[in-house]
mmCIF file of C-alpha atoms in Angstrom:
data_model
loop_
_atom_site.group_PDB
_atom_site.id
_atom_site.type_symbol
_atom_site.label_atom_id
_atom_site.label_comp_id
_atom_site.label_asym_id
_atom_site.label_seq_id
_atom_site.Cartn_x
_atom_site.Cartn_y
_atom_site.Cartn_z
ATOM 1 C CA MET A 201 109.090 40.060 73.478
ATOM 2 C CA ARG A 202 110.771 43.374 74.143
ATOM 3 C CA ALA A 203 107.922 45.889 74.043
ATOM 4 C CA ASN A 204 107.647 46.473 77.801
ATOM 5 C CA GLY A 205 108.869 43.257 79.397
ATOM 6 C CA ASN A 206 105.352 42.055 80.213
ATOM 7 C CA VAL A 207 104.195 39.429 77.703
ATOM 8 C CA LYS A 208 100.664 39.240 79.096
ATOM 9 C CA ASN A 209 99.998 42.907 78.455
ATOM 10 C CA SER A 210 101.986 43.455 75.295
ATOM 11 C CA TRP A 211 101.338 40.826 72.636
ATOM 12 C CA ARG A 212 99.398 43.394 70.598
ATOM 13 C CA ASP A 213 101.561 46.423 71.374
ATOM 14 C CA THR A 214 104.985 45.148 70.369
ATOM 15 C CA ARG A 215 107.789 47.203 68.871
ATOM 16 C CA ALA A 216 106.965 45.625 65.512
ATOM 17 C CA ALA A 217 103.341 46.769 65.699
ATOM 18 C CA GLN A 218 104.440 50.246 66.742
ATOM 19 C CA LEU A 219 107.010 50.596 63.965
ATOM 20 C CA LEU A 220 104.581 49.364 61.320
ATOM 21 C CA GLY A 221 101.679 51.412 62.649
ATOM 22 C CA ILE A 222 99.312 48.452 62.944
ATOM 23 C CA LYS A 223 96.862 47.367 65.637
ATOM 24 C CA PHE A 224 97.705 43.672 65.589
ATOM 25 C CA PRO A 225 101.201 42.249 64.895
ATOM 26 C CA ILE A 226 99.918 39.960 62.141
ATOM 27 C CA LEU A 227 101.313 40.283 58.625
ATOM 28 C CA GLN A 228 99.955 38.738 55.464
ATOM 29 C CA ALA A 229 102.841 37.237 53.504
ATOM 30 C CA PRO A 230 103.359 38.608 49.981
ATOM 31 C CA PHE A 231 102.344 36.348 47.103
ATOM 32 C CA GLY A 232 104.597 36.932 44.109
ATOM 33 C CA GLY A 233 102.695 36.653 40.839
ATOM 34 C CA PHE A 234 99.206 37.009 42.321
ATOM 35 C CA PRO A 235 97.101 40.183 42.004
ATOM 36 C CA SER A 236 96.241 40.178 45.704
ATOM 37 C CA GLN A 237 95.350 43.859 46.173
ATOM 38 C CA PRO A 238 91.842 43.090 47.546
ATOM 39 C CA LEU A 239 93.234 40.755 50.209
ATOM 40 C CA THR A 240 96.168 43.053 50.984
ATOM 41 C CA ALA A 241 93.803 45.929 51.675
ATOM 42 C CA THR A 242 91.421 43.726 53.665
ATOM 43 C CA VAL A 243 94.142 42.543 56.051
ATOM 44 C CA SER A 244 95.344 46.116 56.544
ATOM 45 C CA ASN A 245 91.783 47.335 57.155
ATOM 46 C CA LEU A 246 91.387 44.602 59.780
ATOM 47 C CA GLY A 247 94.357 45.994 61.719
ATOM 48 C CA GLY A 248 97.098 43.722 60.415
ATOM 49 C CA LEU A 249 99.603 44.434 57.657
ATOM 50 C CA GLY A 250 98.660 43.402 54.136
ATOM 51 C CA SER A 251 101.489 42.796 51.678
ATOM 52 C CA LEU A 252 101.690 42.681 47.893
ATOM 53 C CA GLY A 253 104.396 40.714 46.089
ATOM 54 C CA ALA A 254 105.705 42.815 43.203
ATOM 55 C CA VAL A 255 108.630 40.751 41.912
ATOM 56 C CA MET A 256 106.946 40.235 38.532
ATOM 57 C CA LEU A 257 105.800 43.839 38.095
ATOM 58 C CA GLY A 258 107.491 46.654 36.197
ATOM 59 C CA GLY A 259 107.631 50.225 37.445
ATOM 60 C CA SER A 260 104.343 51.432 35.964
ATOM 61 C CA ALA A 261 102.483 48.305 37.117
ATOM 62 C CA ILE A 262 103.824 48.804 40.644
ATOM 63 C CA GLN A 263 102.672 52.403 40.731
ATOM 64 C CA GLU A 264 99.246 51.340 39.482
ATOM 65 C CA ALA A 265 98.980 48.595 42.123
ATOM 66 C CA VAL A 266 100.069 50.908 44.928
ATOM 67 C CA GLY A 267 97.616 53.520 43.697
ATOM 68 C CA GLU A 268 94.843 50.943 43.854
ATOM 69 C CA LEU A 269 95.822 50.006 47.404
ATOM 70 C CA HIS A 270 95.718 53.645 48.459
ATOM 71 C CA THR A 271 92.097 53.762 47.255
ATOM 72 C CA LEU A 272 91.219 50.549 49.127
ATOM 73 C CA THR A 273 92.793 51.342 52.491
ATOM 74 C CA ASP A 274 94.069 54.232 54.563
ATOM 75 C CA ALA A 275 96.013 51.805 56.758
ATOM 76 C CA PRO A 276 99.686 50.831 56.272
ATOM 77 C CA PHE A 277 100.537 48.115 53.740
ATOM 78 C CA ALA A 278 103.755 46.651 52.364
ATOM 79 C CA ILE A 279 105.206 46.010 48.928
ATOM 80 C CA ASN A 280 107.660 43.138 48.629
ATOM 81 C CA LEU A 281 110.596 42.954 46.194
ATOM 82 C CA TRP A 282 113.347 40.441 45.465
ATOM 83 C CA VAL A 283 116.843 41.932 45.745
ATOM 84 C CA SER A 284 118.126 39.081 43.579
ATOM 85 C CA ASN A 285 115.538 38.329 40.915
ATOM 86 C CA SER A 286 117.758 36.552 38.387
ATOM 87 C CA ASP A 287 120.514 33.951 38.680
ATOM 88 C CA LEU A 288 123.858 34.855 37.107
ATOM 89 C CA ALA A 289 123.873 31.581 35.165
ATOM 90 C CA THR A 290 120.846 32.780 33.178
ATOM 91 C CA THR A 291 123.124 34.642 30.759
ATOM 92 C CA GLN A 292 124.926 31.394 29.934
ATOM 93 C CA ILE A 293 121.823 29.616 28.640
ATOM 94 C CA ASN A 294 121.532 29.678 24.859
ATOM 95 C CA ALA A 295 118.575 29.144 22.535
ATOM 96 C CA GLU A 296 119.610 25.555 21.741
ATOM 97 C CA THR A 297 119.407 24.607 25.418
ATOM 98 C CA ILE A 298 115.938 26.116 25.664
ATOM 99 C CA GLU A 299 114.800 24.205 22.577
ATOM 100 C CA GLN A 300 116.125 20.961 24.057
ATOM 101 C CA ARG A 301 114.136 21.495 27.239
ATOM 102 C CA ILE A 302 110.973 22.202 25.255
ATOM 103 C CA ARG A 303 111.446 18.984 23.278
ATOM 104 C CA ALA A 304 111.974 17.072 26.514
ATOM 105 C CA PHE A 305 108.525 18.268 27.630
ATOM 106 C CA ALA A 306 106.815 16.996 24.466
ATOM 107 C CA GLN A 307 104.884 14.302 26.342
ATOM 108 C CA TYR A 308 103.703 16.827 28.933
ATOM 109 C CA TYR A 309 102.337 19.176 26.266
ATOM 110 C CA ALA A 310 100.618 16.225 24.567
ATOM 111 C CA GLU A 311 98.955 15.137 27.803
ATOM 112 C CA LEU A 312 97.649 18.668 28.344
ATOM 113 C CA GLY A 313 96.461 18.808 24.742
ATOM 114 C CA ILE A 314 98.453 21.946 23.905
ATOM 115 C CA GLU A 315 101.083 22.860 21.340
ATOM 116 C CA PRO A 316 104.671 23.256 22.548
ATOM 117 C CA PRO A 317 105.939 26.842 22.576
ATOM 118 C CA LEU A 318 108.437 27.873 19.917
ATOM 119 C CA THR A 319 110.721 29.309 22.568
ATOM 120 C CA VAL A 320 110.727 30.499 26.170
ATOM 121 C CA GLU A 321 111.789 33.919 27.382
ATOM 122 C CA ALA A 322 111.986 35.213 30.910
ATOM 123 C CA LYS A 323 111.452 38.921 31.385
ATOM 124 C CA VAL A 324 113.463 40.144 34.351
ATOM 125 C CA GLN A 325 112.361 43.379 35.957
ATOM 126 C CA LYS A 326 115.077 45.822 37.016
ATOM 127 C CA PHE A 327 115.250 45.930 40.790
ATOM 128 C CA GLU A 328 116.336 49.582 40.826
ATOM 129 C CA THR A 329 113.354 50.561 38.660
ATOM 130 C CA GLN A 330 110.981 48.636 40.912
ATOM 131 C CA VAL A 331 112.334 50.259 44.082
ATOM 132 C CA ARG A 332 112.085 53.722 42.568
ATOM 133 C CA ALA A 333 108.461 53.047 41.629
ATOM 134 C CA VAL A 334 107.639 51.823 45.139
ATOM 135 C CA ILE A 335 109.175 54.906 46.745
ATOM 136 C CA ASP A 336 107.601 57.349 44.294
ATOM 137 C CA ALA A 337 104.179 55.774 44.842
ATOM 138 C CA ARG A 338 104.267 56.649 48.566
ATOM 139 C CA THR A 339 104.386 53.079 49.817
ATOM 140 C CA PRO A 340 104.390 52.980 53.643
ATOM 141 C CA ILE A 341 106.465 49.807 54.064
ATOM 142 C CA LEU A 342 108.921 48.013 51.799
ATOM 143 C CA SER A 343 109.978 44.418 52.413
ATOM 144 C CA PHE A 344 112.757 42.455 50.751
ATOM 145 C CA ILE A 345 113.790 38.853 50.239
ATOM 146 C CA TYR A 346 116.857 37.276 48.626
ATOM 147 C CA GLY A 347 119.417 39.668 49.973
ATOM 148 C CA ILE A 348 120.230 43.124 51.265
ATOM 149 C CA PRO A 349 119.265 46.176 49.211
ATOM 150 C CA PRO A 350 122.003 48.717 48.435
ATOM 151 C CA LEU A 351 122.778 51.287 51.116
ATOM 152 C CA GLU A 352 121.505 54.189 49.026
ATOM 153 C CA ILE A 353 118.085 52.533 48.774
ATOM 154 C CA LEU A 354 117.855 52.074 52.531
ATOM 155 C CA GLU A 355 118.954 55.661 53.079
ATOM 156 C CA GLU A 356 116.270 56.881 50.671
ATOM 157 C CA CYS A 357 113.659 54.817 52.495
ATOM 158 C CA ARG A 358 114.674 56.371 55.802
ATOM 159 C CA LYS A 359 114.530 59.823 54.240
ATOM 160 C CA GLN A 360 111.011 59.111 52.967
ATOM 161 C CA GLU A 361 110.012 57.514 56.312
ATOM 162 C CA ILE A 362 109.406 54.147 54.643
ATOM 163 C CA LYS A 363 109.904 51.265 57.068
ATOM 164 C CA THR A 364 111.989 48.382 55.734
ATOM 165 C CA ILE A 365 111.746 44.663 56.421
ATOM 166 C CA GLY A 366 114.424 42.120 55.488
ATOM 167 C CA THR A 367 114.106 38.335 55.362
ATOM 168 C CA ALA A 368 116.511 35.885 57.002
ATOM 169 C CA THR A 369 116.663 32.101 56.926
ATOM 170 C CA THR A 370 119.613 31.919 59.354
ATOM 171 C CA SER A 371 120.845 33.999 62.288
ATOM 172 C CA GLU A 372 123.885 35.011 60.205
ATOM 173 C CA GLU A 373 121.585 36.526 57.595
ATOM 174 C CA ALA A 374 119.641 38.313 60.337
ATOM 175 C CA ILE A 375 122.824 39.875 61.698
ATOM 176 C CA ALA A 376 123.810 41.033 58.208
ATOM 177 C CA LEU A 377 120.383 42.625 57.701
ATOM 178 C CA GLU A 378 120.534 44.433 61.027
ATOM 179 C CA GLN A 379 124.032 45.729 60.313
ATOM 180 C CA ALA A 380 122.795 47.045 56.964
ATOM 181 C CA GLY A 381 120.156 49.133 58.711
ATOM 182 C CA LEU A 382 116.858 47.308 58.070
ATOM 183 C CA ASP A 383 114.099 48.189 60.553
ATOM 184 C CA LEU A 384 112.651 44.706 61.098
ATOM 185 C CA ILE A 385 113.545 41.126 60.195
ATOM 186 C CA VAL A 386 111.364 38.208 59.105
ATOM 187 C CA ALA A 387 112.797 34.946 60.452
ATOM 188 C CA SER A 388 111.572 32.535 57.776
ATOM 189 C CA GLY A 389 111.405 28.896 58.860
ATOM 190 C CA PHE A 390 111.586 26.164 56.260
ATOM 191 C CA GLU A 391 108.012 25.081 57.024
ATOM 192 C CA GLY A 392 106.713 28.001 54.987
ATOM 193 C CA GLY A 393 105.355 27.802 51.466
ATOM 194 C CA GLY A 394 107.015 29.369 48.460
ATOM 195 C CA HIS A 395 110.660 30.230 47.938
ATOM 196 C CA ARG A 396 113.446 29.777 50.468
ATOM 197 C CA ALA A 397 115.004 33.220 50.319
ATOM 198 C CA SER A 398 118.513 32.398 51.564
ATOM 199 C CA PHE A 399 121.292 34.704 50.421
ATOM 200 C CA LEU A 400 124.511 34.018 52.355
ATOM 201 C CA ARG A 401 124.643 30.282 51.705
ATOM 202 C CA PRO A 402 122.698 28.037 49.305
ATOM 203 C CA ALA A 403 119.103 27.486 50.373
ATOM 204 C CA ALA A 404 119.656 23.735 50.767
ATOM 205 C CA GLU A 405 122.341 24.521 53.370
ATOM 206 C CA SER A 406 120.160 27.037 55.227
ATOM 207 C CA LEU A 407 117.135 24.970 56.166
ATOM 208 C CA MET A 408 116.022 25.698 59.724
ATOM 209 C CA GLY A 409 112.645 25.074 61.296
ATOM 210 C CA GLY A 410 110.933 27.870 63.180
ATOM 211 C CA LEU A 411 111.418 26.379 66.661
ATOM 212 C CA SER A 412 115.169 26.622 66.149
ATOM 213 C CA LEU A 413 115.371 29.688 63.933
ATOM 214 C CA ILE A 414 113.115 32.161 65.736
ATOM 215 C CA PRO A 415 114.860 32.187 69.155
ATOM 216 C CA GLN A 416 118.301 32.184 67.533
ATOM 217 C CA VAL A 417 117.438 35.237 65.450
ATOM 218 C CA VAL A 418 115.818 36.951 68.462
ATOM 219 C CA ASP A 419 119.021 36.400 70.443
ATOM 220 C CA ALA A 420 121.247 37.527 67.575
ATOM 221 C CA VAL A 421 119.716 40.948 66.814
ATOM 222 C CA GLN A 422 118.254 43.928 68.643
ATOM 223 C CA ILE A 423 115.619 44.965 66.092
ATOM 224 C CA PRO A 424 112.123 43.390 66.107
ATOM 225 C CA VAL A 425 111.752 39.890 64.684
ATOM 226 C CA ILE A 426 108.741 38.709 62.687
ATOM 227 C CA ALA A 427 108.238 34.931 62.748
ATOM 228 C CA ALA A 428 107.241 33.158 59.531
ATOM 229 C CA GLY A 429 106.885 29.604 58.297
ATOM 230 C CA GLY A 430 104.041 27.237 59.135
ATOM 231 C CA ILE A 431 102.063 29.773 61.191
ATOM 232 C CA SER A 432 98.428 29.285 60.250
ATOM 233 C CA ASP A 433 96.386 29.872 63.403
ATOM 234 C CA GLY A 434 96.412 31.387 66.861
ATOM 235 C CA ARG A 435 98.474 28.560 68.322
ATOM 236 C CA GLY A 436 101.271 29.333 65.917
ATOM 237 C CA LEU A 437 101.070 33.033 66.786
ATOM 238 C CA VAL A 438 101.290 32.294 70.499
ATOM 239 C CA ALA A 439 104.230 29.919 70.046
ATOM 240 C CA ALA A 440 106.115 32.487 67.979
ATOM 241 C CA MET A 441 105.545 35.191 70.599
ATOM 242 C CA VAL A 442 106.728 32.909 73.404
ATOM 243 C CA LEU A 443 109.893 32.250 71.385
ATOM 244 C CA GLY A 444 110.539 35.986 71.312
ATOM 245 C CA ALA A 445 109.020 37.156 68.023
ATOM 246 C CA GLU A 446 107.174 40.476 68.060
ATOM 247 C CA ALA A 447 104.923 39.723 65.073
ATOM 248 C CA VAL A 448 104.032 36.855 62.772
ATOM 249 C CA GLN A 449 103.805 36.585 59.011
ATOM 250 C CA VAL A 450 101.085 34.285 57.691
ATOM 251 C CA GLY A 451 101.030 32.985 54.134
ATOM 252 C CA THR A 452 99.037 29.867 53.298
ATOM 253 C CA ALA A 453 96.121 30.653 55.642
ATOM 254 C CA PHE A 454 95.590 33.963 53.822
ATOM 255 C CA LEU A 455 96.284 32.524 50.378
ATOM 256 C CA ILE A 456 93.170 30.388 50.783
ATOM 257 C CA CYS A 457 91.066 33.488 51.366
ATOM 258 C CA ALA A 458 89.046 35.390 48.799
ATOM 259 C CA GLY A 459 90.953 38.219 47.163
ATOM 260 C CA SER A 460 94.354 36.505 47.280
ATOM 261 C CA GLY A 461 94.525 36.220 43.500
ATOM 262 C CA ALA A 462 94.718 32.413 43.617
ATOM 263 C CA ASN A 463 91.994 30.764 41.522
ATOM 264 C CA LYS A 464 89.379 28.313 42.797
ATOM 265 C CA THR A 465 91.361 25.241 41.759
ATOM 266 C CA TYR A 466 94.427 26.496 43.604
ATOM 267 C CA ARG A 467 92.513 27.337 46.795
ATOM 268 C CA ALA A 468 90.622 24.043 46.697
ATOM 269 C CA ALA A 469 93.898 22.112 46.463
ATOM 270 C CA LEU A 470 95.206 23.912 49.553
ATOM 271 C CA GLN A 471 92.153 22.773 51.509
ATOM 272 C CA SER A 472 92.168 19.210 50.171
ATOM 273 C CA GLU A 473 93.998 16.119 51.413
ATOM 274 C CA ALA A 474 96.806 17.103 49.037
ATOM 275 C CA GLY A 475 97.548 20.086 51.275
ATOM 276 C CA ARG A 476 98.958 17.685 53.863
ATOM 277 C CA HIS A 477 101.793 16.743 51.529
ATOM 278 C CA THR A 478 104.296 19.428 50.613
ATOM 279 C CA GLN A 479 107.886 19.166 49.454
ATOM 280 C CA LEU A 480 110.853 21.382 48.744
ATOM 281 C CA THR A 481 111.906 21.423 45.102
ATOM 282 C CA ASP A 482 113.957 23.517 42.701
ATOM 283 C CA ALA A 483 112.278 21.930 39.672
ATOM 284 C CA PHE A 484 109.472 24.495 39.465
ATOM 285 C CA THR A 485 111.498 27.694 39.273
ATOM 286 C CA GLY A 486 115.191 26.880 39.528
ATOM 287 C CA ARG A 487 115.216 28.049 43.157
ATOM 288 C CA LEU A 488 114.326 25.935 46.173
ATOM 289 C CA SER A 489 110.698 26.372 47.153
ATOM 290 C CA ARG A 490 107.901 24.522 48.961
ATOM 291 C CA GLY A 491 104.675 23.494 47.303
ATOM 292 C CA ILE A 492 102.071 20.750 47.245
ATOM 293 C CA GLN A 493 103.493 17.473 46.012
ATOM 294 C CA ASN A 494 101.684 16.517 42.815
ATOM 295 C CA SER A 495 102.305 14.600 39.601
ATOM 296 C CA LEU A 496 104.156 17.469 37.975
ATOM 297 C CA MET A 497 106.547 17.808 40.913
ATOM 298 C CA ASP A 498 107.143 14.051 41.019
ATOM 299 C CA ARG A 499 107.793 13.727 37.303
ATOM 300 C CA LEU A 500 110.113 16.710 37.195
ATOM 301 C CA GLY A 501 111.954 15.290 40.190
ATOM 302 C CA GLU A 502 112.589 12.029 38.349
ATOM 303 C CA SER A 503 114.561 13.834 35.643
ATOM 304 C CA SER A 504 118.355 13.622 35.729
ATOM 305 C CA THR A 505 118.573 16.984 33.971
ATOM 306 C CA PRO A 506 119.121 19.866 36.404
ATOM 307 C CA PRO A 507 116.664 22.755 36.244
ATOM 308 C CA LEU A 508 117.489 25.916 34.349
ATOM 309 C CA PRO A 509 118.521 28.927 36.441
ATOM 310 C CA PHE A 510 115.865 31.281 37.774
ATOM 311 C CA PRO A 511 113.776 32.763 36.170
ATOM 312 C CA LEU A 512 114.223 30.689 32.988
ATOM 313 C CA GLN A 513 113.064 27.495 34.684
ATOM 314 C CA HIS A 514 110.041 29.359 36.014
ATOM 315 C CA ALA A 515 109.174 30.614 32.541
ATOM 316 C CA LEU A 516 109.590 27.111 31.099
ATOM 317 C CA ILE A 517 107.367 25.485 33.711
ATOM 318 C CA GLN A 518 104.728 28.163 33.197
ATOM 319 C CA THR A 519 104.223 26.878 29.663
ATOM 320 C CA LEU A 520 102.729 23.840 31.439
ATOM 321 C CA THR A 521 101.211 25.298 34.588
ATOM 322 C CA GLY A 522 99.488 28.207 32.850
ATOM 323 C CA PRO A 523 97.374 25.968 30.583
ATOM 324 C CA ALA A 524 96.891 23.487 33.453
ATOM 325 C CA SER A 525 95.471 26.246 35.629
ATOM 326 C CA ALA A 526 93.089 27.269 32.840
ATOM 327 C CA GLN A 527 91.981 23.631 32.602
ATOM 328 C CA ALA A 528 91.589 23.344 36.407
ATOM 329 C CA LYS A 529 94.124 20.510 36.578
ATOM 330 C CA ALA A 530 95.687 20.883 40.015
ATOM 331 C CA ASP A 531 98.033 17.937 39.492
ATOM 332 C CA TRP A 532 99.816 19.949 36.800
ATOM 333 C CA MET A 533 99.925 23.275 38.628
ATOM 334 C CA THR A 534 102.513 24.910 40.844
ATOM 335 C CA ILE A 535 100.716 25.271 44.167
ATOM 336 C CA TRP A 536 102.810 26.957 46.837
ATOM 337 C CA ALA A 537 101.859 25.841 50.339
ATOM 338 C CA GLY A 538 103.371 25.662 53.798
ATOM 339 C CA GLN A 539 103.474 22.559 55.966
ATOM 340 C CA SER A 540 100.532 23.788 58.034
ATOM 341 C CA ALA A 541 98.073 23.987 55.152
ATOM 342 C CA ALA A 542 95.980 21.275 56.800
ATOM 343 C CA LEU A 543 95.398 23.619 59.762
ATOM 344 C CA CYS A 544 93.833 26.320 57.604
ATOM 345 C CA GLN A 545 90.072 26.339 58.073
ATOM 346 C CA TYR A 546 88.766 29.722 56.924
ATOM 347 C CA SER A 547 88.249 31.257 53.504
ATOM 348 C CA GLU A 548 87.728 34.786 54.829
ATOM 349 C CA ALA A 549 90.586 36.963 56.069
ATOM 350 C CA GLY A 550 88.390 38.387 58.828
ATOM 351 C CA LYS A 551 87.871 34.929 60.310
ATOM 352 C CA VAL A 552 91.585 34.103 60.098
ATOM 353 C CA MET A 553 92.419 37.310 61.953
ATOM 354 C CA ALA A 554 89.633 36.881 64.506
ATOM 355 C CA GLU A 555 90.719 33.358 65.463
ATOM 356 C CA MET A 556 94.350 34.364 65.879
ATOM 357 C CA ILE A 557 93.489 37.431 67.939
ATOM 358 C CA ALA A 558 91.051 35.558 70.180
ATOM 359 C CA THR A 559 93.537 32.746 70.810
ATOM 360 C CA ALA A 560 96.345 35.147 71.678
ATOM 361 C CA ASP A 561 94.108 37.295 73.869
ATOM 362 C CA SER A 562 93.018 34.198 75.785
ATOM 363 C CA PHE A 563 96.537 32.855 76.219
ATOM 364 C CA PHE A 564 98.142 36.123 77.248
ATOM 365 C CA SER A 565 95.271 37.319 79.483
#
């Protein structure tokens, strides 16, 4: 930690906490696709940093969500965007290919008791429009995954006094983010749930666990590092701080909590025996991501047909997982989860925060 050279007196008052304007250096990870405004505001009101994933939202929806957050909290919060939200190969997929994939899922639709869709379309939001909406809505903090935003965007954020956070899965990515002018970096270990946001090399070639990644990123850059991936309780926070991180980002432990936007079936699966078994797969969205291993993941993994590019594969799989969610069939849902899901024990954000703070206070006292 580089706040004042004294770990015992500075775990709360790190450079990351100071830059972000928060009391405790604990960030709630953004959940793309979930309306998590209540949880985002709760974490911020508790002294951490709540985050809202906005990859699926258009400009007007982003402004509405940010407006809602401003009514729920006076504390800082973050909006998260994907710099790369569509694979180039998407433009090469024709209607016939889509129809073939739908026919290949005929048995799945039959088992769910639903009619196959006539076609599948993936609406891709324009990154530039999203960024403009975030800035215009007076968002305090803007975080990014899957790449480095254009220089003019970073310059505009600095002009508007918006702090920026980039995401790295390797030390090389961290160096590139620092050189681009980002304010802070999330070092994302492969233990974490959701997408592996690598951008310099393929995700499958950039898999590093937190114990290796965090100190390498800390050594590689001068700006504050936020540790992420498998951090679900106070022990994980302490370990990350000892490795040199100046904040932690927590996903699965907060996803279980009320207000996250995840439904009861989803949250129950995270807290069940199934939560002990997660795998990395590109079958759900076309991009490598970690979720609970279930029948849908296994059956998709048995196919010799490669997934469609993102976001077409995501849209295709949603024709199954959407109805499955409505039917409360967890074995057919996409349930993002980190490897430490089994350590999550609270369904209230306040209790998650309290345990982490108490553990760190005790360790660093």
